[in-house]
Amino acid sequence: MSSLKDQQHVWASHDDWEVHRETISRLYWDECKPLPDVIEIMRSEHGFHATPRMYKFRFKKWGLSKNLKNDQDEEIRVQAARGGHPAVPLIRGRVPGSKKLKRYVHRLAPDILPDSAIGPSRVRSPVCHAGATEGGCQRVVLAKNRSISPLSPPSSSPSSIASNGNFYLPNSSGSGSSSPLPPTSVPILLDAPDSLKFTHQSLRAVLDYTSSRVRKGVWDPSGEPYDTADHAEVWHNKVFQASGMIQRGRFREGFRLLDICYKGYTAQLAAEHPFLIIETYTSILQLARVEHALARSLVRYLAGLCRIRLGPCHPLARFWAGLLAMGLPQVRRAVGAVVRAQFDLFEAYFAPGAEFLIIQNVDAARTLHESGCIPLSSAEAIIDRAIQQRRRVGAARPGADDFVCWARLILAMLYIRDGRCDLAAPVIEAVGQRVRAQQEQVREMELELELELEVGAGEKEQRRLPNPNSKPRAPAITGEEISLFTQNEYYTMRVHLMRGMSGAGGGAPPGALAAALRERFDFCLRTSGPGHYYTTRAFAELDELYRNGGSGDAAPGPDLAAAERLRADFDFAVQWDEVCRREEERVAGSAGAAAADTRARDVGCIVVEEEAGLITEPVAEVDAAVG
């Protein structure tokens, strides 16, 4: 009777399989447990009842096949022996097939098959040293082959060994000596807990990608080619503009630009800028502020695109597949580890004082603070250090003044977002004095030129005589020119300041926000023209304020008459169409150039190449790739 009673249980339903899918996949695939062990664990610990045949059916449906078919095995061997790029499948970060096949492919084509696919006992894997946490994010430092961050000999104190984060084999001599053995060539790799598994896999992918780009000579260690051409940042700025339009309810305009960004990412993969991962990661976080589904859509697209273009074993394909498996909350928490890990690698590989790294340090400080990984004081210290570094190389490289103004504006933005408008205001005003002085000098130079064109030399000298009622001439600017980009950032930061002060009741005078928005719109219209995204963004924000009003005691109410006058003077639909048309032409041109460049050089483990270099239906094709 008792045995009959034990057999009376309910078999797992379809919903039960979905609920326990991750646990079953982890036990069977990630931990390589035999099927009988998986069945017993699920029965005893989770009350989950299913027959071996049911499990095998689900494994096949989920694509968890530990073995390859004979023809697949043979094809991979032949391609590797010929020196080609075998299309090795990747499932949940692991390569199926026998260990013998993996060692064979890794020996002939080490760049195709990652070290992590061979097995932990034979891998010089990245070692995660856990240090003190800052703002809830754990600090992670990567080391590989002892070439980036060499391990120091352990202290004889057990507590110091534990705190150092390094683990070594115990002394097996049995002599009882307190002095430990010297470290082995390969530190013991502790498996990451389930909650950090995909973060750990993503860090491995970052390490593999960065080291392979340097080893193959794709990246210039001097860093000079990246000082003026940050294609990844340009792409990120377009995503930012698109998300802003969507957030303001201009869905048609926002999604049109976002679609252009999707199609243009193929060119970013071909350009392989060192900041591609970081800029794309922050773009995902930006979309997440608007709508979680938008962020997940981008991650899904990137994972599928990299799988199609680069192959499933390429580090970028593994990285985005890992983020797709994480879920948005864990993606937010992992940004600190990813950014820190990549910067540790950059500092090891690139020349000290590389300008593009100094610039990116400021952006990294902003990203880490906004993600809650570092406090405001740490962000201040990073930005201040970057300013000092840039000033030290100012004599050799122009643009130091422009960089300092921009970095201070970034710091002011962090102050505003932390509710410290009192700290942000003097920083913005100091930059504003520099910007206004330059603009005044430019206007005087334009007047001088007009005089030379309109009147003769004698009359010009007569008109130059001092006039007691005229404005005093602006003092000559002793520093370098402030770029149009930084000037636009100044006007944008004034808008943020007025918005912050209005929302918090911080003393902004009535109408200050509308005046700041109008001033920025007029500046963009005058300097960039109506068909520039600076101008269209400024118009969209000003129009939104006129139509909806602001928030807070000092914010203005709706002003529909002003909104109608603004729309009568500026045709937003026509100008936005011009912005998008130029971007579409640029994407088409860069995609063609990327296709030619891909055929001319080896850009990594590319196992699928599109002859035209374009993916005209990216979402449909990528969705089919990721299943």
mmCIF file with all atom_site columns, C-alpha atoms in Angstrom, residues 15-208:
data_model
loop_
_atom_site.group_PDB
_atom_site.id
_atom_site.type_symbol
_atom_site.label_atom_id
_atom_site.label_alt_id
_atom_site.label_comp_id
_atom_site.label_asym_id
_atom_site.label_entity_id
_atom_site.label_seq_id
_atom_site.pdbx_PDB_ins_code
_atom_site.Cartn_x
_atom_site.Cartn_y
_atom_site.Cartn_z
_atom_site.occupancy
_atom_site.B_iso_or_equiv
_atom_site.pdbx_formal_charge
_atom_site.auth_seq_id
_atom_site.auth_comp_id
_atom_site.auth_asym_id
_atom_site.auth_atom_id
_atom_site.pdbx_PDB_model_num
ATOM 1   C CA . ASP A 1 15  ? 3.227  25.251 -17.044 1.00 0.00 ? 15  ASP A CA 1
ATOM 2   C CA . ASP A 1 16  ? 5.315  23.223 -14.572 1.00 0.00 ? 16  ASP A CA 1
ATOM 3   C CA . TRP A 1 17  ? 7.974  22.680 -17.238 1.00 0.00 ? 17  TRP A CA 1
ATOM 4   C CA . GLU A 1 18  ? 8.110  26.414 -17.964 1.00 0.00 ? 18  GLU A CA 1
ATOM 5   C CA . VAL A 1 19  ? 8.377  27.285 -14.269 1.00 0.00 ? 19  VAL A CA 1
ATOM 6   C CA . HIS A 1 20  ? 11.255 24.855 -13.685 1.00 0.00 ? 20  HIS A CA 1
ATOM 7   C CA . ARG A 1 21  ? 12.914 25.228 -17.091 1.00 0.00 ? 21  ARG A CA 1
ATOM 8   C CA . GLU A 1 22  ? 15.855 27.274 -15.838 1.00 0.00 ? 22  GLU A CA 1
ATOM 9   C CA . THR A 1 23  ? 16.531 24.939 -12.899 1.00 0.00 ? 23  THR A CA 1
ATOM 10  C CA . ILE A 1 24  ? 16.399 21.826 -15.079 1.00 0.00 ? 24  ILE A CA 1
ATOM 11  C CA . SER A 1 25  ? 18.600 23.426 -17.761 1.00 0.00 ? 25  SER A CA 1
ATOM 12  C CA . ARG A 1 26  ? 21.142 24.455 -15.149 1.00 0.00 ? 26  ARG A CA 1
ATOM 13  C CA . LEU A 1 27  ? 21.353 20.979 -13.633 1.00 0.00 ? 27  LEU A CA 1
ATOM 14  C CA . TYR A 1 28  ? 21.495 19.071 -16.899 1.00 0.00 ? 28  TYR A CA 1
ATOM 15  C CA . TRP A 1 29  ? 23.422 21.477 -19.132 1.00 0.00 ? 29  TRP A CA 1
ATOM 16  C CA . ASP A 1 30  ? 25.436 23.900 -17.028 1.00 0.00 ? 30  ASP A CA 1
ATOM 17  C CA . GLU A 1 31  ? 26.395 21.409 -14.295 1.00 0.00 ? 31  GLU A CA 1
ATOM 18  C CA . CYS A 1 32  ? 26.561 18.371 -16.636 1.00 0.00 ? 32  CYS A CA 1
ATOM 19  C CA . LYS A 1 33  ? 24.617 16.140 -14.252 1.00 0.00 ? 33  LYS A CA 1
ATOM 20  C CA . PRO A 1 34  ? 23.426 12.758 -15.578 1.00 0.00 ? 34  PRO A CA 1
ATOM 21  C CA . LEU A 1 35  ? 19.740 12.538 -16.357 1.00 0.00 ? 35  LEU A CA 1
ATOM 22  C CA . PRO A 1 36  ? 18.930 10.145 -13.433 1.00 0.00 ? 36  PRO A CA 1
ATOM 23  C CA . ASP A 1 37  ? 20.500 12.635 -11.006 1.00 0.00 ? 37  ASP A CA 1
ATOM 24  C CA . VAL A 1 38  ? 18.482 15.481 -12.501 1.00 0.00 ? 38  VAL A CA 1
ATOM 25  C CA . ILE A 1 39  ? 15.278 13.476 -12.181 1.00 0.00 ? 39  ILE A CA 1
ATOM 26  C CA . GLU A 1 40  ? 15.993 12.645 -8.536  1.00 0.00 ? 40  GLU A CA 1
ATOM 27  C CA . ILE A 1 41  ? 16.919 16.222 -7.578  1.00 0.00 ? 41  ILE A CA 1
ATOM 28  C CA . MET A 1 42  ? 13.804 17.627 -9.204  1.00 0.00 ? 42  MET A CA 1
ATOM 29  C CA . ARG A 1 43  ? 11.631 14.978 -7.524  1.00 0.00 ? 43  ARG A CA 1
ATOM 30  C CA . SER A 1 44  ? 13.063 15.283 -4.005  1.00 0.00 ? 44  SER A CA 1
ATOM 31  C CA . GLU A 1 45  ? 13.769 19.025 -3.835  1.00 0.00 ? 45  GLU A CA 1
ATOM 32  C CA . HIS A 1 46  ? 11.076 20.512 -6.069  1.00 0.00 ? 46  HIS A CA 1
ATOM 33  C CA . GLY A 1 47  ? 8.280  17.927 -6.060  1.00 0.00 ? 47  GLY A CA 1
ATOM 34  C CA . PHE A 1 48  ? 8.585  17.738 -9.849  1.00 0.00 ? 48  PHE A CA 1
ATOM 35  C CA . HIS A 1 49  ? 7.599  14.388 -11.401 1.00 0.00 ? 49  HIS A CA 1
ATOM 36  C CA . ALA A 1 50  ? 8.397  13.390 -14.986 1.00 0.00 ? 50  ALA A CA 1
ATOM 37  C CA . THR A 1 51  ? 9.671  10.319 -16.817 1.00 0.00 ? 51  THR A CA 1
ATOM 38  C CA . PRO A 1 52  ? 13.062 10.150 -18.596 1.00 0.00 ? 52  PRO A CA 1
ATOM 39  C CA . ARG A 1 53  ? 11.231 10.185 -21.902 1.00 0.00 ? 53  ARG A CA 1
ATOM 40  C CA . MET A 1 54  ? 9.487  13.419 -20.925 1.00 0.00 ? 54  MET A CA 1
ATOM 41  C CA . TYR A 1 55  ? 12.834 14.982 -20.011 1.00 0.00 ? 55  TYR A CA 1
ATOM 42  C CA . LYS A 1 56  ? 14.424 13.925 -23.305 1.00 0.00 ? 56  LYS A CA 1
ATOM 43  C CA . PHE A 1 57  ? 11.517 15.401 -25.240 1.00 0.00 ? 57  PHE A CA 1
ATOM 44  C CA . ARG A 1 58  ? 11.934 18.742 -23.424 1.00 0.00 ? 58  ARG A CA 1
ATOM 45  C CA . PHE A 1 59  ? 15.720 18.761 -23.881 1.00 0.00 ? 59  PHE A CA 1
ATOM 46  C CA . LYS A 1 60  ? 15.259 18.305 -27.611 1.00 0.00 ? 60  LYS A CA 1
ATOM 47  C CA . LYS A 1 61  ? 12.630 21.045 -27.689 1.00 0.00 ? 61  LYS A CA 1
ATOM 48  C CA . TRP A 1 62  ? 14.893 23.417 -25.730 1.00 0.00 ? 62  TRP A CA 1
ATOM 49  C CA . GLY A 1 63  ? 17.885 22.664 -27.940 1.00 0.00 ? 63  GLY A CA 1
ATOM 50  C CA . LEU A 1 64  ? 19.959 21.140 -25.130 1.00 0.00 ? 64  LEU A CA 1
ATOM 51  C CA . SER A 1 65  ? 21.780 18.494 -27.151 1.00 0.00 ? 65  SER A CA 1
ATOM 52  C CA . LYS A 1 66  ? 25.101 17.439 -25.639 1.00 0.00 ? 66  LYS A CA 1
ATOM 53  C CA . ASN A 1 67  ? 26.194 15.585 -28.766 1.00 0.00 ? 67  ASN A CA 1
ATOM 54  C CA . LEU A 1 68  ? 26.552 16.534 -32.403 1.00 0.00 ? 68  LEU A CA 1
ATOM 55  C CA . LYS A 1 69  ? 25.401 14.498 -35.345 1.00 0.00 ? 69  LYS A CA 1
ATOM 56  C CA . ASN A 1 70  ? 28.125 12.602 -37.192 1.00 0.00 ? 70  ASN A CA 1
ATOM 57  C CA . ASP A 1 71  ? 27.929 14.839 -40.251 1.00 0.00 ? 71  ASP A CA 1
ATOM 58  C CA . GLN A 1 72  ? 28.154 17.977 -38.071 1.00 0.00 ? 72  GLN A CA 1
ATOM 59  C CA . ASP A 1 73  ? 31.176 16.589 -36.229 1.00 0.00 ? 73  ASP A CA 1
ATOM 60  C CA . GLU A 1 74  ? 32.943 15.694 -39.472 1.00 0.00 ? 74  GLU A CA 1
ATOM 61  C CA . GLU A 1 75  ? 32.172 19.048 -41.123 1.00 0.00 ? 75  GLU A CA 1
ATOM 62  C CA . ILE A 1 76  ? 33.618 20.985 -38.173 1.00 0.00 ? 76  ILE A CA 1
ATOM 63  C CA . ARG A 1 77  ? 36.795 18.874 -38.226 1.00 0.00 ? 77  ARG A CA 1
ATOM 64  C CA . VAL A 1 78  ? 37.275 19.360 -41.977 1.00 0.00 ? 78  VAL A CA 1
ATOM 65  C CA . GLN A 1 79  ? 36.759 23.132 -41.781 1.00 0.00 ? 79  GLN A CA 1
ATOM 66  C CA . ALA A 1 80  ? 39.203 23.460 -38.877 1.00 0.00 ? 80  ALA A CA 1
ATOM 67  C CA . ALA A 1 81  ? 41.821 21.326 -40.668 1.00 0.00 ? 81  ALA A CA 1
ATOM 68  C CA . ARG A 1 82  ? 41.561 23.542 -43.759 1.00 0.00 ? 82  ARG A CA 1
ATOM 69  C CA . GLY A 1 83  ? 42.216 26.642 -41.672 1.00 0.00 ? 83  GLY A CA 1
ATOM 70  C CA . GLY A 1 84  ? 38.720 27.981 -42.163 1.00 0.00 ? 84  GLY A CA 1
ATOM 71  C CA . HIS A 1 85  ? 36.154 29.248 -39.685 1.00 0.00 ? 85  HIS A CA 1
ATOM 72  C CA . PRO A 1 86  ? 34.033 26.282 -38.589 1.00 0.00 ? 86  PRO A CA 1
ATOM 73  C CA . ALA A 1 87  ? 30.519 27.231 -37.529 1.00 0.00 ? 87  ALA A CA 1
ATOM 74  C CA . VAL A 1 88  ? 30.646 25.759 -34.039 1.00 0.00 ? 88  VAL A CA 1
ATOM 75  C CA . PRO A 1 89  ? 27.255 25.943 -32.250 1.00 0.00 ? 89  PRO A CA 1
ATOM 76  C CA . LEU A 1 90  ? 27.004 27.575 -28.838 1.00 0.00 ? 90  LEU A CA 1
ATOM 77  C CA . ILE A 1 91  ? 24.230 26.664 -26.387 1.00 0.00 ? 91  ILE A CA 1
ATOM 78  C CA . ARG A 1 92  ? 23.899 28.521 -23.062 1.00 0.00 ? 92  ARG A CA 1
ATOM 79  C CA . GLY A 1 93  ? 27.575 29.503 -23.210 1.00 0.00 ? 93  GLY A CA 1
ATOM 80  C CA . ARG A 1 94  ? 28.748 25.927 -23.898 1.00 0.00 ? 94  ARG A CA 1
ATOM 81  C CA . VAL A 1 95  ? 29.793 24.144 -27.052 1.00 0.00 ? 95  VAL A CA 1
ATOM 82  C CA . PRO A 1 96  ? 28.216 20.700 -27.560 1.00 0.00 ? 96  PRO A CA 1
ATOM 83  C CA . GLY A 1 97  ? 30.243 17.731 -28.722 1.00 0.00 ? 97  GLY A CA 1
ATOM 84  C CA . SER A 1 98  ? 32.991 15.535 -27.337 1.00 0.00 ? 98  SER A CA 1
ATOM 85  C CA . LYS A 1 99  ? 36.011 16.898 -25.479 1.00 0.00 ? 99  LYS A CA 1
ATOM 86  C CA . LYS A 1 100 ? 38.218 15.340 -28.144 1.00 0.00 ? 100 LYS A CA 1
ATOM 87  C CA . LEU A 1 101 ? 36.501 17.417 -30.837 1.00 0.00 ? 101 LEU A CA 1
ATOM 88  C CA . LYS A 1 102 ? 36.780 20.594 -28.774 1.00 0.00 ? 102 LYS A CA 1
ATOM 89  C CA . ARG A 1 103 ? 40.510 20.102 -28.173 1.00 0.00 ? 103 ARG A CA 1
ATOM 90  C CA . TYR A 1 104 ? 41.025 19.386 -31.871 1.00 0.00 ? 104 TYR A CA 1
ATOM 91  C CA . VAL A 1 105 ? 39.241 22.553 -33.011 1.00 0.00 ? 105 VAL A CA 1
ATOM 92  C CA . HIS A 1 106 ? 40.873 24.668 -30.311 1.00 0.00 ? 106 HIS A CA 1
ATOM 93  C CA . ARG A 1 107 ? 44.335 23.504 -31.377 1.00 0.00 ? 107 ARG A CA 1
ATOM 94  C CA . LEU A 1 108 ? 43.780 24.302 -35.067 1.00 0.00 ? 108 LEU A CA 1
ATOM 95  C CA . ALA A 1 109 ? 41.582 27.398 -34.664 1.00 0.00 ? 109 ALA A CA 1
ATOM 96  C CA . PRO A 1 110 ? 41.974 28.832 -31.141 1.00 0.00 ? 110 PRO A CA 1
ATOM 97  C CA . ASP A 1 111 ? 40.121 32.044 -32.026 1.00 0.00 ? 111 ASP A CA 1
ATOM 98  C CA . ILE A 1 112 ? 36.989 30.156 -33.071 1.00 0.00 ? 112 ILE A CA 1
ATOM 99  C CA . LEU A 1 113 ? 36.515 28.082 -29.945 1.00 0.00 ? 113 LEU A CA 1
ATOM 100 C CA . PRO A 1 114 ? 36.810 29.978 -26.629 1.00 0.00 ? 114 PRO A CA 1
ATOM 101 C CA . ASP A 1 115 ? 39.034 28.626 -23.877 1.00 0.00 ? 115 ASP A CA 1
ATOM 102 C CA . SER A 1 116 ? 36.007 28.187 -21.639 1.00 0.00 ? 116 SER A CA 1
ATOM 103 C CA . ALA A 1 117 ? 34.641 25.491 -23.969 1.00 0.00 ? 117 ALA A CA 1
ATOM 104 C CA . ILE A 1 118 ? 37.544 23.108 -23.293 1.00 0.00 ? 118 ILE A CA 1
ATOM 105 C CA . GLY A 1 119 ? 36.871 22.562 -19.591 1.00 0.00 ? 119 GLY A CA 1
ATOM 106 C CA . PRO A 1 120 ? 37.884 24.364 -16.379 1.00 0.00 ? 120 PRO A CA 1
ATOM 107 C CA . SER A 1 121 ? 40.832 22.075 -15.674 1.00 0.00 ? 121 SER A CA 1
ATOM 108 C CA . ARG A 1 122 ? 42.601 23.158 -18.856 1.00 0.00 ? 122 ARG A CA 1
ATOM 109 C CA . VAL A 1 123 ? 41.652 26.791 -19.052 1.00 0.00 ? 123 VAL A CA 1
ATOM 110 C CA . ARG A 1 124 ? 43.509 29.911 -18.019 1.00 0.00 ? 124 ARG A CA 1
ATOM 111 C CA . SER A 1 125 ? 40.247 31.551 -17.176 1.00 0.00 ? 125 SER A CA 1
ATOM 112 C CA . PRO A 1 126 ? 39.710 35.097 -15.983 1.00 0.00 ? 126 PRO A CA 1
ATOM 113 C CA . VAL A 1 127 ? 39.905 35.275 -12.210 1.00 0.00 ? 127 VAL A CA 1
ATOM 114 C CA . CYS A 1 128 ? 37.339 37.417 -10.451 1.00 0.00 ? 128 CYS A CA 1
ATOM 115 C CA . HIS A 1 129 ? 38.849 39.026 -7.368  1.00 0.00 ? 129 HIS A CA 1
ATOM 116 C CA . ALA A 1 130 ? 36.021 40.208 -5.158  1.00 0.00 ? 130 ALA A CA 1
ATOM 117 C CA . GLY A 1 131 ? 36.834 43.392 -3.320  1.00 0.00 ? 131 GLY A CA 1
ATOM 118 C CA . ALA A 1 132 ? 34.931 45.877 -1.256  1.00 0.00 ? 132 ALA A CA 1
ATOM 119 C CA . THR A 1 133 ? 31.617 46.910 -2.651  1.00 0.00 ? 133 THR A CA 1
ATOM 120 C CA . GLU A 1 134 ? 30.851 50.458 -3.628  1.00 0.00 ? 134 GLU A CA 1
ATOM 121 C CA . GLY A 1 135 ? 27.258 51.514 -3.839  1.00 0.00 ? 135 GLY A CA 1
ATOM 122 C CA . GLY A 1 136 ? 26.020 47.964 -4.082  1.00 0.00 ? 136 GLY A CA 1
ATOM 123 C CA . CYS A 1 137 ? 28.228 46.895 -7.020  1.00 0.00 ? 137 CYS A CA 1
ATOM 124 C CA . GLN A 1 138 ? 31.050 44.457 -6.507  1.00 0.00 ? 138 GLN A CA 1
ATOM 125 C CA . ARG A 1 139 ? 34.454 45.466 -7.803  1.00 0.00 ? 139 ARG A CA 1
ATOM 126 C CA . VAL A 1 140 ? 35.828 42.942 -10.252 1.00 0.00 ? 140 VAL A CA 1
ATOM 127 C CA . VAL A 1 141 ? 39.404 42.847 -11.570 1.00 0.00 ? 141 VAL A CA 1
ATOM 128 C CA . LEU A 1 142 ? 40.276 40.468 -14.373 1.00 0.00 ? 142 LEU A CA 1
ATOM 129 C CA . ALA A 1 143 ? 43.533 38.641 -14.915 1.00 0.00 ? 143 ALA A CA 1
ATOM 130 C CA . LYS A 1 144 ? 44.470 36.305 -17.746 1.00 0.00 ? 144 LYS A CA 1
ATOM 131 C CA . ASN A 1 145 ? 47.709 34.407 -18.346 1.00 0.00 ? 145 ASN A CA 1
ATOM 132 C CA . ARG A 1 146 ? 49.306 36.585 -15.637 1.00 0.00 ? 146 ARG A CA 1
ATOM 133 C CA . SER A 1 147 ? 49.893 39.280 -18.252 1.00 0.00 ? 147 SER A CA 1
ATOM 134 C CA . ILE A 1 148 ? 47.403 41.900 -17.091 1.00 0.00 ? 148 ILE A CA 1
ATOM 135 C CA . SER A 1 149 ? 47.372 41.802 -13.334 1.00 0.00 ? 149 SER A CA 1
ATOM 136 C CA . PRO A 1 150 ? 50.091 39.460 -12.028 1.00 0.00 ? 150 PRO A CA 1
ATOM 137 C CA . LEU A 1 151 ? 49.266 37.628 -8.854  1.00 0.00 ? 151 LEU A CA 1
ATOM 138 C CA . SER A 1 152 ? 51.378 38.462 -5.860  1.00 0.00 ? 152 SER A CA 1
ATOM 139 C CA . PRO A 1 153 ? 52.574 35.661 -3.555  1.00 0.00 ? 153 PRO A CA 1
ATOM 140 C CA . PRO A 1 154 ? 50.079 35.004 -0.793  1.00 0.00 ? 154 PRO A CA 1
ATOM 141 C CA . SER A 1 155 ? 50.692 36.103 2.730   1.00 0.00 ? 155 SER A CA 1
ATOM 142 C CA . SER A 1 156 ? 51.268 33.470 5.376   1.00 0.00 ? 156 SER A CA 1
ATOM 143 C CA . SER A 1 157 ? 48.274 34.759 7.263   1.00 0.00 ? 157 SER A CA 1
ATOM 144 C CA . PRO A 1 158 ? 45.071 32.895 6.421   1.00 0.00 ? 158 PRO A CA 1
ATOM 145 C CA . SER A 1 159 ? 43.039 36.036 6.895   1.00 0.00 ? 159 SER A CA 1
ATOM 146 C CA . SER A 1 160 ? 45.206 37.952 4.471   1.00 0.00 ? 160 SER A CA 1
ATOM 147 C CA . ILE A 1 161 ? 44.813 35.200 1.888   1.00 0.00 ? 161 ILE A CA 1
ATOM 148 C CA . ALA A 1 162 ? 41.051 35.315 2.217   1.00 0.00 ? 162 ALA A CA 1
ATOM 149 C CA . SER A 1 163 ? 40.911 39.081 2.037   1.00 0.00 ? 163 SER A CA 1
ATOM 150 C CA . ASN A 1 164 ? 43.228 39.169 -0.954  1.00 0.00 ? 164 ASN A CA 1
ATOM 151 C CA . GLY A 1 165 ? 40.732 37.174 -2.964  1.00 0.00 ? 165 GLY A CA 1
ATOM 152 C CA . ASN A 1 166 ? 43.347 34.738 -4.346  1.00 0.00 ? 166 ASN A CA 1
ATOM 153 C CA . PHE A 1 167 ? 43.040 31.012 -3.670  1.00 0.00 ? 167 PHE A CA 1
ATOM 154 C CA . TYR A 1 168 ? 45.898 28.502 -3.955  1.00 0.00 ? 168 TYR A CA 1
ATOM 155 C CA . LEU A 1 169 ? 46.267 24.774 -3.597  1.00 0.00 ? 169 LEU A CA 1
ATOM 156 C CA . PRO A 1 170 ? 46.912 23.751 0.030   1.00 0.00 ? 170 PRO A CA 1
ATOM 157 C CA . ASN A 1 171 ? 50.292 22.444 1.119   1.00 0.00 ? 171 ASN A CA 1
ATOM 158 C CA . SER A 1 172 ? 50.146 18.681 0.554   1.00 0.00 ? 172 SER A CA 1
ATOM 159 C CA . SER A 1 173 ? 53.631 17.849 1.808   1.00 0.00 ? 173 SER A CA 1
ATOM 160 C CA . GLY A 1 174 ? 52.319 17.080 5.287   1.00 0.00 ? 174 GLY A CA 1
ATOM 161 C CA . SER A 1 175 ? 55.352 18.779 6.888   1.00 0.00 ? 175 SER A CA 1
ATOM 162 C CA . GLY A 1 176 ? 53.136 21.073 8.892   1.00 0.00 ? 176 GLY A CA 1
ATOM 163 C CA . SER A 1 177 ? 55.105 24.124 7.748   1.00 0.00 ? 177 SER A CA 1
ATOM 164 C CA . SER A 1 178 ? 53.133 27.321 7.967   1.00 0.00 ? 178 SER A CA 1
ATOM 165 C CA . SER A 1 179 ? 54.659 28.736 4.764   1.00 0.00 ? 179 SER A CA 1
ATOM 166 C CA . PRO A 1 180 ? 52.336 28.076 1.835   1.00 0.00 ? 180 PRO A CA 1
ATOM 167 C CA . LEU A 1 181 ? 53.352 26.687 -1.523  1.00 0.00 ? 181 LEU A CA 1
ATOM 168 C CA . PRO A 1 182 ? 54.099 29.172 -4.320  1.00 0.00 ? 182 PRO A CA 1
ATOM 169 C CA . PRO A 1 183 ? 51.107 29.841 -6.545  1.00 0.00 ? 183 PRO A CA 1
ATOM 170 C CA . THR A 1 184 ? 50.449 27.483 -9.407  1.00 0.00 ? 184 THR A CA 1
ATOM 171 C CA . SER A 1 185 ? 50.472 28.756 -12.976 1.00 0.00 ? 185 SER A CA 1
ATOM 172 C CA . VAL A 1 186 ? 46.689 28.520 -13.111 1.00 0.00 ? 186 VAL A CA 1
ATOM 173 C CA . PRO A 1 187 ? 44.707 29.826 -10.108 1.00 0.00 ? 187 PRO A CA 1
ATOM 174 C CA . ILE A 1 188 ? 41.757 27.727 -9.035  1.00 0.00 ? 188 ILE A CA 1
ATOM 175 C CA . LEU A 1 189 ? 38.599 29.012 -10.687 1.00 0.00 ? 189 LEU A CA 1
ATOM 176 C CA . LEU A 1 190 ? 35.615 29.065 -8.383  1.00 0.00 ? 190 LEU A CA 1
ATOM 177 C CA . ASP A 1 191 ? 32.310 28.668 -10.181 1.00 0.00 ? 191 ASP A CA 1
ATOM 178 C CA . ALA A 1 192 ? 30.169 31.782 -9.968  1.00 0.00 ? 192 ALA A CA 1
ATOM 179 C CA . PRO A 1 193 ? 26.895 31.410 -8.061  1.00 0.00 ? 193 PRO A CA 1
ATOM 180 C CA . ASP A 1 194 ? 23.740 31.135 -10.120 1.00 0.00 ? 194 ASP A CA 1
ATOM 181 C CA . SER A 1 195 ? 22.856 34.775 -9.521  1.00 0.00 ? 195 SER A CA 1
ATOM 182 C CA . LEU A 1 196 ? 26.154 35.886 -11.091 1.00 0.00 ? 196 LEU A CA 1
ATOM 183 C CA . LYS A 1 197 ? 26.561 33.154 -13.710 1.00 0.00 ? 197 LYS A CA 1
ATOM 184 C CA . PHE A 1 198 ? 25.619 35.242 -16.729 1.00 0.00 ? 198 PHE A CA 1
ATOM 185 C CA . THR A 1 199 ? 27.532 38.259 -15.412 1.00 0.00 ? 199 THR A CA 1
ATOM 186 C CA . HIS A 1 200 ? 30.605 36.058 -15.135 1.00 0.00 ? 200 HIS A CA 1
ATOM 187 C CA . GLN A 1 201 ? 30.093 34.760 -18.674 1.00 0.00 ? 201 GLN A CA 1
ATOM 188 C CA . SER A 1 202 ? 29.751 38.329 -19.951 1.00 0.00 ? 202 SER A CA 1
ATOM 189 C CA . LEU A 1 203 ? 33.000 39.322 -18.248 1.00 0.00 ? 203 LEU A CA 1
ATOM 190 C CA . ARG A 1 204 ? 34.738 36.393 -19.911 1.00 0.00 ? 204 ARG A CA 1
ATOM 191 C CA . ALA A 1 205 ? 33.422 37.584 -23.265 1.00 0.00 ? 205 ALA A CA 1
ATOM 192 C CA . VAL A 1 206 ? 34.709 41.127 -22.600 1.00 0.00 ? 206 VAL A CA 1
ATOM 193 C CA . LEU A 1 207 ? 38.130 39.716 -21.747 1.00 0.00 ? 207 LEU A CA 1
ATOM 194 C CA . ASP A 1 208 ? 38.232 37.505 -24.844 1.00 0.00 ? 208 ASP A CA 1
#
